[in-house]
mmCIF file of C-alpha atoms in Angstrom:
data_model
loop_
_atom_site.group_PDB
_atom_site.id
_atom_site.type_symbol
_atom_site.label_atom_id
_atom_site.label_comp_id
_atom_site.label_asym_id
_atom_site.label_seq_id
_atom_site.Cartn_x
_atom_site.Cartn_y
_atom_site.Cartn_z
ATOM 1 C CA MET A 225 -49.549 -67.676 -14.461
ATOM 2 C CA LYS A 226 -51.184 -64.415 -15.469
ATOM 3 C CA LYS A 227 -50.873 -63.069 -19.036
ATOM 4 C CA PHE A 228 -50.964 -59.531 -20.381
ATOM 5 C CA ALA A 229 -50.955 -58.369 -23.996
ATOM 6 C CA ILE A 230 -48.775 -55.271 -24.306
ATOM 7 C CA CYS A 231 -48.641 -53.278 -27.515
ATOM 8 C CA VAL A 232 -45.127 -51.994 -28.191
ATOM 9 C CA THR A 233 -44.813 -48.949 -30.444
ATOM 10 C CA GLU A 234 -41.527 -47.672 -31.794
ATOM 11 C CA THR A 235 -41.534 -44.382 -33.648
ATOM 12 C CA LEU A 236 -38.562 -43.229 -35.682
ATOM 13 C CA THR A 237 -38.227 -39.564 -36.613
ATOM 14 C CA ARG A 238 -35.668 -37.794 -38.744
ATOM 15 C CA THR A 239 -35.573 -34.288 -40.138
ATOM 16 C CA VAL A 240 -34.206 -33.842 -43.645
ATOM 17 C CA VAL A 241 -33.246 -30.594 -45.346
ATOM 18 C CA VAL A 242 -34.739 -30.216 -48.830
ATOM 19 C CA GLU A 243 -33.581 -27.909 -51.589
ATOM 20 C CA VAL A 244 -36.170 -26.752 -54.143
ATOM 21 C CA ASP A 245 -36.440 -24.052 -56.808
ATOM 22 C CA ASP A 246 -36.984 -20.455 -55.657
ATOM 23 C CA ASP A 247 -40.603 -20.449 -56.830
ATOM 24 C CA ALA A 248 -41.416 -23.784 -55.100
ATOM 25 C CA THR A 249 -43.699 -24.079 -52.088
ATOM 26 C CA TYR A 250 -43.560 -26.120 -48.920
ATOM 27 C CA ASP A 251 -45.922 -28.613 -50.594
ATOM 28 C CA ASP A 252 -43.384 -29.051 -53.394
ATOM 29 C CA ALA A 253 -40.641 -29.732 -50.869
ATOM 30 C CA GLU A 254 -42.865 -32.193 -48.992
ATOM 31 C CA GLU A 255 -43.699 -34.008 -52.230
ATOM 32 C CA LYS A 256 -39.978 -34.293 -52.956
ATOM 33 C CA VAL A 257 -39.496 -35.917 -49.535
ATOM 34 C CA TYR A 258 -42.416 -38.318 -50.112
ATOM 35 C CA GLN A 259 -40.884 -39.368 -53.419
ATOM 36 C CA ALA A 260 -37.448 -39.845 -51.854
ATOM 37 C CA TYR A 261 -38.968 -41.898 -49.033
ATOM 38 C CA ASN A 262 -40.979 -44.064 -51.427
ATOM 39 C CA ASN A 263 -37.835 -44.627 -53.536
ATOM 40 C CA CYS A 264 -35.978 -45.688 -50.354
ATOM 41 C CA ASP A 265 -33.600 -42.729 -50.655
ATOM 42 C CA ILE A 266 -34.626 -41.870 -47.090
ATOM 43 C CA VAL A 267 -34.503 -44.827 -44.719
ATOM 44 C CA LEU A 268 -35.165 -44.363 -41.039
ATOM 45 C CA ASN A 269 -33.336 -46.601 -38.613
ATOM 46 C CA ALA A 270 -31.999 -46.375 -35.075
ATOM 47 C CA ASP A 271 -28.606 -45.183 -36.356
ATOM 48 C CA ASN A 272 -29.909 -42.021 -38.022
ATOM 49 C CA SER A 273 -33.167 -41.248 -36.260
ATOM 50 C CA ALA A 274 -34.636 -40.252 -32.931
ATOM 51 C CA VAL A 275 -36.421 -43.235 -31.396
ATOM 52 C CA ASP A 276 -39.524 -43.086 -29.212
ATOM 53 C CA PHE A 277 -40.630 -46.251 -27.413
ATOM 54 C CA GLU A 278 -43.856 -46.796 -25.521
ATOM 55 C CA CYS A 279 -45.958 -49.637 -24.164
ATOM 56 C CA GLU A 280 -49.735 -49.812 -23.987
ATOM 57 C CA ASP A 281 -51.969 -52.364 -22.281
ATOM 58 C CA ASP A 282 -53.706 -54.264 -25.097
ATOM 59 C CA THR A 283 -54.954 -57.127 -22.904
ATOM 60 C CA GLU A 284 -58.649 -56.240 -23.099
ATOM 61 C CA ASN A 285 -58.561 -56.021 -26.912
ATOM 62 C CA TYR A 286 -56.707 -59.334 -27.202
ATOM 63 C CA MET A 287 -59.123 -61.033 -24.811
ATOM 64 C CA LYS A 288 -62.053 -59.826 -26.950
ATOM 65 C CA LEU A 289 -60.305 -60.834 -30.162
ATOM 66 C CA PHE A 290 -59.155 -64.294 -29.071
ATOM 67 C CA GLU A 291 -61.831 -64.951 -26.400
ATOM 68 C CA GLU A 292 -61.245 -68.339 -24.762
ATOM 69 C CA ASP A 293 -58.116 -68.909 -26.881
ATOM 70 C CA PHE A 294 -56.299 -66.039 -25.157
ATOM 71 C CA ASP A 295 -54.910 -68.372 -22.488
ATOM 72 C CA ASP A 296 -53.512 -70.630 -25.225
ATOM 73 C CA LEU A 297 -51.599 -67.882 -27.029
ATOM 74 C CA PRO A 298 -47.823 -68.393 -27.091
ATOM 75 C CA VAL A 299 -45.831 -66.263 -24.686
ATOM 76 C CA ASP A 300 -43.115 -64.061 -26.203
ATOM 77 C CA ILE A 301 -41.427 -63.075 -22.935
ATOM 78 C CA LYS A 302 -41.279 -65.097 -19.725
#
């Protein structure tokens, strides 16, 4: 049987509204979001985010990477 390596990419996006002091800049607001994200106060998941899904042919890269072992790679989907 023929094998293909397909790269699956899932992108989650969510817009949050940030409140900052009157003299703050956009950069200040962005920094506040970075800190909240790093502290896990903002967690993106399929329940609260827009989800983008795409597939890309990664066969050539995998064949170069694994060379003759490509045919021996385990199959995830049959």
